[in-house]
Amino acid sequence: MKHSEVPLKIINISKTFKTGFLNLKRVKAVCDLSFTMKKGEIFGLLGPNGAGKTTTLKILTGLIFPDQGQIEEFGYPANSVKARSHIGFLPENPYFYEYLTAREFLNMCADIFNLPKKEKLEKIDYLLNKLSIAEAADRPLRKFSKGMLQRTGLAQALINDPDLIILDEPLSGLDPIGRRDFREIITNLRKQGKTVLFSSHILSDVEEICDRAAIIARGKLQEIGTIAKLLSKGVKETEIEIEATKAQLSQLQKKWKIFTNNTTLSGYRINLPPNIPLQKFIKDLVAATITIKSIKPHKESLENLFLNFNMSTDQNSPTGLQNNKQSSPTGLQNNKQNSPTGLQKNKDKEIE
Amino acid sequence: MGAVLAIAINTFRETIRNKILYTIILFVLIVLISGNYLANISMHNEDRIIMDIGLGMLSLFGVFLTVFTGINIIFKEIDKKTIYLVLSKPLNRTGFILGKLFGLLLAVYTVVVIMFAILMAQSLLMQIAYPVNLVKGFILILFEILIVLSIAIFFSSFTTPFITGMLTVGIIMVGRLLPDLHQIIRVKYVPGFWRETALSLTQIFPNLYIFVPNGHDFNGQYLSLTSDFITWNYISWTFLYTVFYSSIILVLASTILKNRDLV
């Protein structure tokens, strides 16, 4: 197989685990998952506990074998040694050889990659300093705190200067400073042209640093796209502040079937539901010589988006994603009942 | 090869840094030195006491240490999830097993070689006859350790330390008693299907008896550490047997690990 510039290509992978007495019970952890990563992007894999994120990442790193499907990492099969030489992996809550010091551990990791001695020593010193564990470098790992272990885990994932970095819940267990440092390191990796895939259920982090994200629930891909697009699909309502007379307002209410009881010091505040075309509404306002003081779109947060996907899969009802079609024109219904994106379930359709 | 070496060095470190190891070493050293006193109170059998107790203890201790450290060797990596950090790197699972084998073998060999050096020094000071027989006996012990370790690795690749320990010790006992077992089968069963089946089944077990020759060799020649002992030819033959048997067991262990999901 030839080297490819595409860091990761997943095609229809599925994985079922056998559990219970005599392995008779089957649990589908990943189901027909497909997506492709682009070079130099930070890609978030979002999902609740048990969604199949960790299983997916373990499949990508050759720790678990998929029942079906194909994975290519830089053009090489995922379980090949060649593919893994381009990858850095930080598992969730990494476990270490506690009898080793951080330096010895990184030394071992570098030796697995066959790094030349000089390069190895330089790289170890660089990472120890970069991740602020240089002072504890010669202390056994059993004496490290959770945050320090997480830093050591990230250091080992970067020891080979990988092109694709796979991080499973990298920010869990870190204090605010640690989280900031990790976010900085991850965004710097993007600047260096590296590709980062990281799983998380801490949505603010994904929102902040990811270019694209995929939401998975019950092993299935629910949504994929750029963060901006994912969020733009979730505009709840638009708040418009206007200066108008009572007559003008009642005319608007009559025409657009909107309801407002919000008065401001200088006029009225209208909460325009997403089913009313904003441009047409504004044209109407202009035509009626109503002064527009402000327009604020209220977007769905990634958290709500995520929760709604979660709720809809929990209910296991396809209609859970179609509720938006039934939303009230007044926009006064509880928005959580609506689909955040208003999208029909279309797992394979990518929003560009 | 660099990756295998890295795993081997790590495993060596892990074993050497295990504090229980030093307690065992201390105990064996006490027994070795006490052999000296036992020799003094024996009636003109100093050489025999020193050699028998010394090599006996080394053999017993070597096998015990191998089982003790080997039962956890793969299981612990999977159970503690340290294997994730290693096998997500460019190292295949066969390489991982080989690294674990070499590392643990190096650690156990280091300890038994130190003990053998003490035994040799003691023997030379007491000017025993045939010190070369001690070397030959010690080489056989090293071979036996390799086979026992391979068996422990095999079981550790798919089951818990407790079961690995039980099965490995069971196989060691059967392996050491294999000629007796053959004899029992020959006496118990009349020639026929069951006898052949029983004899064939014993072929699965390693013939560990060949590493503790006493009385006579297979040609009926009288053997003793204090007189005529095994030949270098015999050692070469046991070496081939060790490599062959261990290789088969390790290939099986590797096949199991290669097909296992590391959940």
XYZ file of C-alpha atoms in Angstrom:
615
model
C 0.000 0.000 0.000
C 1.186 3.509 -0.815
C 1.563 6.386 1.601
C -1.371 8.755 1.365
C -1.885 12.292 2.596
C -5.292 11.354 4.060
C -4.624 10.834 7.763
C -7.650 8.701 8.450
C -10.349 7.045 6.444
C -12.931 4.897 8.162
C -15.318 2.934 5.994
C -18.308 1.159 7.528
C -16.662 -0.265 10.610
C -18.729 -2.262 13.057
C -17.853 -4.016 16.274
C -19.934 -6.294 18.444
C -18.751 -7.571 21.793
C -19.758 -10.878 23.283
C -20.572 -10.637 26.968
C -22.448 -12.437 29.698
C -22.619 -16.122 30.514
C -20.879 -18.212 27.846
C -20.534 -15.031 25.769
C -24.111 -15.434 24.636
C -25.064 -11.771 24.924
C -24.125 -9.453 22.080
C -23.466 -5.755 22.516
C -23.069 -3.638 19.430
C -20.444 -1.037 20.291
C -19.870 0.482 16.861
C -22.253 0.269 13.955
C -21.438 1.140 10.336
C -19.260 4.080 11.264
C -17.697 6.023 8.415
C -15.829 9.288 8.267
C -12.685 10.780 6.807
C -10.283 13.203 8.411
C -8.463 15.962 6.629
C -4.813 16.766 7.088
C -4.128 19.468 9.654
C -7.522 19.539 11.326
C -8.614 18.974 14.883
C -11.484 16.556 14.826
C -13.690 15.945 17.833
C -15.443 12.683 18.472
C -18.392 13.459 20.677
C -20.687 11.111 22.441
C -22.035 10.120 25.830
C -20.528 7.324 27.910
C -20.938 4.031 26.110
C -21.437 5.678 22.725
C -18.554 3.752 21.192
C -15.888 6.476 21.175
C -13.217 4.520 23.018
C -13.963 1.366 21.030
C -13.554 3.359 17.822
C -10.235 4.787 18.962
C -9.010 1.359 20.028
C -9.915 0.007 16.611
C -7.941 2.837 15.035
C -4.882 1.973 17.079
C -5.061 -1.758 16.388
C -5.972 -2.761 19.934
C -9.375 -4.080 18.907
C -10.282 -5.697 15.605
C -13.452 -4.584 13.818
C -15.949 -7.222 12.731
C -16.270 -5.496 9.399
C -15.158 -2.383 7.613
C -11.941 -0.845 6.517
C -9.605 1.673 8.105
C -6.765 3.434 6.387
C -4.260 5.601 8.190
C -2.065 7.465 5.728
C -3.004 4.777 3.235
C -1.930 1.877 5.475
C -4.258 -0.570 7.239
C -4.906 0.476 10.844
C -3.391 -2.594 12.449
C -0.161 -2.376 10.468
C 3.097 -1.410 12.113
C 3.657 1.123 9.329
C 0.420 2.967 10.164
C 1.213 3.021 13.856
C 4.612 4.598 13.260
C 2.743 7.737 12.115
C 0.397 7.802 15.092
C 0.536 8.996 18.675
C -2.111 7.657 21.025
C -3.177 8.741 24.485
C -5.714 6.295 25.950
C -8.423 7.328 28.382
C -7.068 7.396 31.967
C -3.705 6.033 30.843
C -2.034 3.428 33.032
C 1.710 3.378 33.345
C 4.537 1.176 34.504
C 4.623 2.622 37.984
C 8.124 1.431 38.782
C 9.540 3.558 35.962
C 10.393 7.220 36.181
C 8.848 9.552 33.606
C 12.194 9.781 31.824
C 12.647 5.999 31.736
C 9.115 5.577 30.442
C 9.585 8.095 27.644
C 12.911 6.477 26.869
C 11.185 3.123 26.446
C 8.515 4.667 24.199
C 11.184 6.331 22.054
C 13.029 3.012 21.755
C 9.875 1.330 20.459
C 9.937 3.905 17.665
C 13.658 3.244 17.122
C 14.543 6.916 17.507
C 18.279 7.684 17.208
C 19.872 8.289 20.602
C 20.605 12.005 20.167
C 17.168 12.774 18.781
C 15.590 10.659 21.521
C 17.303 12.509 24.368
C 16.519 15.908 22.871
C 12.892 14.971 22.304
C 12.470 13.635 25.853
C 13.916 16.811 27.381
C 11.783 18.969 25.103
C 8.558 17.147 26.006
C 9.324 17.039 29.726
C 9.783 20.794 29.678
C 6.887 21.488 27.354
C 4.500 19.523 29.537
C 5.918 20.940 32.784
C 7.004 17.620 34.266
C 10.759 18.162 33.936
C 11.183 18.627 37.689
C 9.561 15.278 38.388
C 11.227 13.489 35.484
C 13.322 11.214 37.684
C 10.575 10.379 40.141
C 8.730 7.026 39.860
C 5.403 7.356 38.074
C 3.610 5.828 41.058
C 4.245 9.100 42.884
C 2.679 11.226 40.137
C -0.662 12.968 40.503
C -3.472 12.345 38.028
C -2.696 15.531 36.131
C 1.008 14.732 35.927
C 0.230 11.257 34.638
C -2.005 12.768 31.982
C 0.863 15.046 30.956
C 3.215 12.064 30.802
C 0.612 10.304 28.677
C 0.535 13.190 26.244
C 4.337 13.280 26.188
C 4.516 9.626 25.141
C 1.883 10.248 22.465
C 4.089 12.955 20.971
C 7.438 11.215 21.332
C 7.596 10.126 17.679
C 6.493 13.483 16.299
C 3.356 11.806 14.923
C 1.329 13.088 12.000
C -1.931 11.882 13.503
C -2.502 12.232 17.231
C -5.376 10.268 18.728
C -6.419 11.428 22.184
C -9.092 9.702 24.225
C -10.616 12.139 26.733
C -7.318 14.044 27.043
C -8.675 16.786 29.285
C -10.295 14.625 31.911
C -8.769 14.882 35.350
C -6.875 18.072 34.626
C -7.056 21.250 36.659
C -7.973 24.517 34.859
C -4.318 25.338 34.189
C -3.724 21.859 32.838
C -6.765 22.118 30.609
C -5.584 25.430 29.245
C -2.088 24.018 28.628
C -3.480 20.953 26.875
C -5.749 23.067 24.701
C -2.789 25.222 23.786
C -0.649 22.216 22.928
C -3.399 20.711 20.805
C -4.006 23.927 18.878
C -0.248 24.310 18.396
C -0.152 20.834 16.890
C -2.608 22.040 14.268
C -0.314 24.984 13.535
C 2.493 22.486 12.912
C 0.311 20.753 10.326
C -0.535 17.786 12.541
C -3.925 16.140 12.546
C -5.628 15.575 15.870
C -8.536 13.277 16.613
C -9.848 13.563 20.090
C -12.812 12.155 21.884
C -14.548 14.019 24.608
C -17.799 14.683 26.306
C -16.563 18.037 27.548
C -18.332 20.028 24.894
C -16.885 23.438 25.584
C -13.443 22.079 24.741
C -14.651 20.625 21.474
C -16.444 23.852 20.642
C -13.328 25.834 21.391
C -10.601 23.908 19.636
C -12.100 21.562 17.051
C -12.456 22.354 13.378
C -14.903 19.549 12.803
C -16.724 17.094 15.000
C -18.709 13.916 14.740
C -21.432 13.065 17.202
C -21.885 9.387 17.858
C -24.461 7.695 20.027
C -25.025 3.975 20.488
C -22.178 3.329 18.094
C -23.809 5.182 15.236
C -22.754 8.385 13.606
C -25.441 10.966 14.221
C -23.938 14.095 12.766
C -20.671 15.279 11.326
C -19.470 18.653 10.182
C -17.604 21.805 11.053
C -18.368 23.187 14.484
C -19.694 26.411 12.961
C -22.060 24.527 10.685
C -23.193 22.215 13.442
C -23.990 25.199 15.607
C -25.566 27.280 12.838
C -28.008 24.475 12.251
C -29.118 24.940 15.790
C -30.388 28.540 15.760
C -33.156 28.499 18.335
C -34.637 31.915 17.687
C -33.614 35.409 16.727
C -34.128 38.214 19.158
C -34.982 41.475 17.398
C -35.309 44.766 19.244
C -37.403 47.373 17.457
C -38.812 50.816 17.925
C -42.415 50.772 16.773
C -45.873 51.944 17.613
C -48.489 49.592 19.058
C -50.342 49.638 15.724
C -47.227 48.658 13.806
C -46.560 45.860 16.254
C -50.054 44.444 16.092
C -49.834 44.487 12.289
C -46.632 42.471 12.457
C -48.170 40.040 14.926
C -51.138 39.559 12.702
C -49.094 38.958 9.571
C -46.377 36.718 10.977
C -48.334 35.137 13.801
C -45.703 36.077 16.301
C -46.270 36.893 19.901
C -44.391 39.341 22.075
C -44.956 40.764 25.478
C -41.420 41.966 25.902
C -41.216 45.677 26.014
C -37.950 47.525 26.338
C -37.348 51.125 27.333
C -37.459 52.281 23.772
C -39.661 49.717 22.083
C -40.325 45.997 21.800
C -38.369 42.777 21.778
C -39.516 40.068 19.367
C -38.331 36.479 19.645
C -38.513 35.281 16.085
C -38.850 31.496 15.803
C -36.521 29.717 13.348
C -39.318 28.785 10.971
C -39.888 32.418 9.994
C -37.485 33.584 7.263
C -35.400 36.283 8.864
C -34.612 38.205 5.677
C -38.264 38.503 4.701
C -39.211 39.603 8.183
C -36.540 42.294 8.204
C -37.640 43.495 4.774
C -41.120 43.887 6.226
C -39.774 45.890 9.129
C -37.874 48.178 6.783
C -40.888 48.578 4.539
C -42.985 49.533 7.557
C -40.304 52.091 8.550
C -39.759 50.352 11.858
C -36.379 51.064 13.412
C -34.333 47.949 14.108
C -32.190 48.440 17.206
C -30.541 45.029 17.345
C -30.666 41.507 15.908
C -29.297 38.673 18.044
C -29.459 35.073 16.858
C -29.763 32.723 19.849
C -27.858 29.624 18.895
C -28.162 26.185 20.274
C -25.031 25.366 22.247
C -23.112 22.259 21.296
C -24.166 20.907 24.648
C -27.860 21.147 23.789
C -27.180 19.726 20.368
C -25.412 16.821 21.955
C -28.079 16.305 24.595
C -30.821 16.324 22.031
C -29.067 13.661 19.990
C -28.654 11.714 23.134
C -32.290 12.041 24.085
C -33.445 11.058 20.663
C -31.305 7.898 20.683
C -32.398 7.094 24.204
C -35.993 7.205 23.129
C -34.861 5.197 20.118
C -37.484 6.963 18.118
C -36.840 8.310 14.668
C -39.509 10.916 15.256
C -37.387 12.405 17.994
C -35.390 14.056 15.254
C -38.371 15.326 13.360
C -40.082 17.259 16.113
C -38.897 20.509 14.711
C -41.290 20.201 11.844
C -44.089 20.347 14.326
C -42.704 23.283 16.254
C -45.032 26.097 16.996
C -44.738 29.172 14.807
C -44.677 31.253 17.932
C -41.434 29.649 18.967
C -42.676 29.511 22.505
C -42.487 25.774 22.858
C -39.773 24.309 24.964
C -36.898 24.165 22.575
C -35.475 20.999 24.088
C -38.316 19.095 22.597
C -37.284 20.178 19.162
C -34.529 18.758 17.092
C -31.686 21.186 17.400
C -30.723 20.999 13.821
C -34.070 20.306 12.376
C -32.339 17.692 10.326
C -33.737 14.361 9.428
C -31.456 11.585 10.515
C -28.977 11.239 7.739
C -25.897 9.693 9.169
C -23.851 9.614 6.056
C -24.525 13.108 4.903
C -21.709 15.402 5.775
C -22.338 19.065 6.337
C -19.628 21.009 4.651
C 14.283 -5.387 16.904
C 14.694 -2.094 18.802
C 11.083 -2.288 19.949
C 11.517 -5.872 21.207
C 14.641 -4.786 23.057
C 12.771 -1.866 24.630
C 10.102 -4.223 25.972
C 12.782 -6.645 27.167
C 14.634 -3.911 29.061
C 11.403 -2.720 30.630
C 10.443 -6.233 31.721
C 13.933 -6.753 33.145
C 13.593 -3.526 35.135
C 10.164 -4.525 36.398
C 11.397 -7.901 37.647
C 14.567 -6.599 39.203
C 12.670 -3.834 41.008
C 10.250 -6.319 42.536
C 11.044 -6.327 46.253
C 9.780 -9.862 46.837
C 12.587 -11.066 44.583
C 15.184 -10.001 47.129
C 13.480 -11.900 49.932
C 13.603 -15.049 47.835
C 17.251 -14.445 46.909
C 18.145 -14.001 50.561
C 16.433 -17.248 51.463
C 18.246 -19.191 48.724
C 21.598 -17.686 49.683
C 21.076 -18.834 53.270
C 20.309 -22.361 52.044
C 23.342 -22.355 49.733
C 25.648 -21.288 52.508
C 24.105 -23.760 54.932
C 25.118 -26.482 52.450
C 28.649 -25.707 53.509
C 27.889 -26.602 57.118
C 25.986 -29.700 56.105
C 29.009 -30.760 54.061
C 31.245 -30.310 57.106
C 29.184 -32.681 59.212
C 28.833 -35.276 56.464
C 31.003 -38.355 56.489
C 33.466 -37.742 53.594
C 30.648 -36.737 51.262
C 31.408 -32.994 51.172
C 31.548 -32.782 47.362
C 28.294 -34.558 46.893
C 26.422 -32.512 49.538
C 27.682 -29.197 48.161
C 26.876 -30.109 44.542
C 23.526 -31.769 45.231
C 22.172 -29.106 47.549
C 23.604 -26.289 45.446
C 22.265 -27.415 42.083
C 19.027 -28.706 43.627
C 18.350 -25.352 45.203
C 19.243 -23.498 42.005
C 16.913 -25.684 39.964
C 14.056 -25.355 42.454
C 14.587 -21.652 42.961
C 14.997 -20.948 39.222
C 11.741 -22.709 38.380
C 9.899 -21.123 41.323
C 11.106 -17.646 40.409
C 10.136 -18.205 36.774
C 6.618 -19.297 37.707
C 6.265 -16.518 40.260
C 7.243 -13.791 37.816
C 5.875 -15.429 34.671
C 2.253 -15.987 35.714
C 1.581 -12.255 35.604
C 3.655 -11.421 32.607
C 0.984 -10.820 29.949
C -2.141 -10.788 32.115
C -0.946 -7.844 34.197
C -0.218 -5.781 31.081
C -3.770 -6.321 29.846
C -5.401 -6.010 33.258
C -3.561 -2.797 34.120
C -4.000 -1.531 30.570
C -0.313 -0.692 30.195
C -0.407 -2.752 27.016
C -2.434 0.018 25.318
C 0.526 2.354 25.443
C 2.851 -0.256 23.991
C 0.811 -2.015 21.321
C -0.544 1.233 19.888
C 3.044 1.849 18.820
C 4.865 0.149 15.933
C 5.330 -3.187 17.657
C 3.461 -6.323 16.698
C 2.121 -8.733 19.266
C 4.698 -11.433 18.524
C 7.402 -8.851 19.161
C 5.714 -7.958 22.432
C 5.722 -11.590 23.587
C 9.356 -11.992 22.580
C 10.277 -8.793 24.434
C 8.529 -10.018 27.573
C 10.242 -13.418 27.245
C 13.737 -12.012 26.766
C 13.335 -9.471 29.554
C 12.076 -11.931 32.111
C 14.567 -14.562 31.026
C 17.374 -12.062 31.414
C 16.188 -11.144 34.908
C 15.836 -14.752 36.085
C 19.131 -15.745 34.448
C 20.903 -12.807 36.078
C 19.745 -13.944 39.501
C 20.558 -17.625 38.995
C 23.936 -16.823 37.427
C 24.861 -14.769 40.510
C 23.825 -17.665 42.697
C 25.720 -20.123 40.573
C 28.804 -17.932 40.844
C 28.488 -18.145 44.642
C 28.065 -21.908 44.435
C 31.087 -22.234 42.135
C 33.212 -20.058 44.389
C 32.190 -22.190 47.345
C 32.945 -25.383 45.411
C 36.335 -24.182 44.217
C 37.292 -23.079 47.724
C 36.454 -26.537 48.983
C 38.371 -27.984 46.034
C 35.597 -30.322 44.931
C 36.247 -32.842 42.169
C 34.579 -32.424 38.753
C 33.531 -28.733 38.948
C 32.736 -28.950 35.218
C 29.798 -31.195 36.132
C 28.354 -28.279 38.072
C 28.535 -26.142 34.923
C 26.812 -28.828 32.875
C 24.067 -29.218 35.487
C 23.622 -25.472 35.601
C 23.248 -25.238 31.814
C 20.420 -27.789 32.004
C 18.739 -25.645 34.658
C 18.892 -22.649 32.313
C 17.168 -24.689 29.587
C 14.461 -25.836 31.963
C 13.794 -22.232 33.014
C 13.236 -21.269 29.365
C 10.667 -24.012 28.867
C 8.836 -23.179 32.101
C 8.766 -19.495 31.200
C 7.339 -20.253 27.752
C 4.568 -22.286 29.363
C 3.791 -19.472 31.836
C 3.667 -16.943 28.971
C 1.347 -19.215 27.005
C -1.200 -19.471 29.818
C -0.774 -15.842 30.812
C -1.785 -14.769 27.293
C -5.370 -15.864 27.892
C -6.045 -16.571 31.553
C -5.603 -15.235 35.069
C -2.409 -15.492 37.137
C -4.006 -17.988 39.532
C -5.006 -20.399 36.786
C -1.700 -19.803 34.982
C 0.151 -20.651 38.188
C -1.864 -23.813 38.807
C -1.535 -25.062 35.244
C 2.158 -24.226 34.969
C 3.008 -25.944 38.254
C 0.894 -28.931 37.180
C 2.751 -29.189 33.903
C 6.123 -28.895 35.669
C 5.174 -31.768 37.972
C 3.956 -33.946 35.117
C 7.001 -32.975 33.041
C 9.431 -33.983 35.761
C 7.643 -37.284 36.338
C 7.148 -38.093 32.673
C 9.271 -41.298 32.583
C 7.360 -42.583 35.628
C 4.084 -41.663 33.966
C 5.120 -43.604 30.863
C 5.961 -46.548 33.061
C 2.582 -46.407 34.803
C 0.768 -46.282 31.473
C 2.725 -49.238 30.173
C 1.903 -51.285 33.283
C -1.692 -50.157 33.599
C -2.854 -50.523 30.008
C -2.513 -53.563 27.812
C -1.088 -52.738 24.383
C -3.797 -51.240 22.257
C -5.704 -48.082 21.492
C -5.959 -46.645 25.037
C -2.342 -47.268 25.790
C -1.240 -45.566 22.583
C -3.653 -42.682 23.198
C -2.412 -42.192 26.757
C 1.206 -42.301 25.616
C 0.476 -39.821 22.804
C -1.193 -37.442 25.231
C 1.921 -37.374 27.392
C 3.813 -36.032 24.380
C 2.028 -32.696 24.902
C 3.891 -32.214 28.167
C 7.512 -31.088 28.135
C 9.952 -33.758 29.192
C 11.513 -31.830 32.075
C 13.112 -35.001 33.398
C 15.873 -34.609 30.846
C 17.076 -31.529 32.723
C 17.482 -33.324 36.030
C 19.333 -36.485 35.066
C 19.955 -38.764 38.020
C 20.944 -42.353 38.220
C 21.158 -43.255 34.552
C 20.858 -41.528 31.209
C 18.710 -42.894 28.387
C 21.448 -45.256 27.259
C 21.542 -46.812 30.680
C 24.895 -45.218 31.488
C 25.454 -44.460 35.172
C 25.466 -40.751 35.927
C 26.651 -38.794 38.914
C 27.678 -35.230 39.539
C 30.695 -36.498 41.420
C 31.895 -38.824 38.683
C 30.783 -39.429 35.085
C 28.079 -36.970 34.191
C 26.217 -36.068 31.019
C 28.162 -35.331 27.843
C 28.295 -32.078 25.880
C 26.467 -33.950 23.145
C 23.613 -34.564 25.557
C 23.542 -30.842 26.378
C 23.356 -29.965 22.669
C 20.453 -32.354 22.267
C 18.556 -30.900 25.240
C 19.226 -27.421 23.857
C 17.553 -28.344 20.560
C 14.642 -29.870 22.447
C 14.300 -26.672 24.538
C 14.318 -24.386 21.510
C 11.850 -26.600 19.628
C 9.382 -26.966 22.496
C 9.568 -23.312 23.560
C 9.127 -22.113 19.980
C 5.931 -24.125 19.537
C 4.515 -22.861 22.825
C 5.430 -19.247 22.034
C 3.915 -19.444 18.553
C 0.674 -20.631 20.179
C 0.823 -17.808 22.743
C 1.457 -15.282 19.989
C -1.451 -16.622 17.900
C -3.791 -16.289 20.873
C -2.669 -12.743 21.651
C -2.796 -11.715 17.983
C -6.459 -12.643 17.774
C -7.448 -11.150 21.082
C -9.288 -7.850 21.461
C -7.547 -5.772 24.106
C -10.668 -4.403 25.728
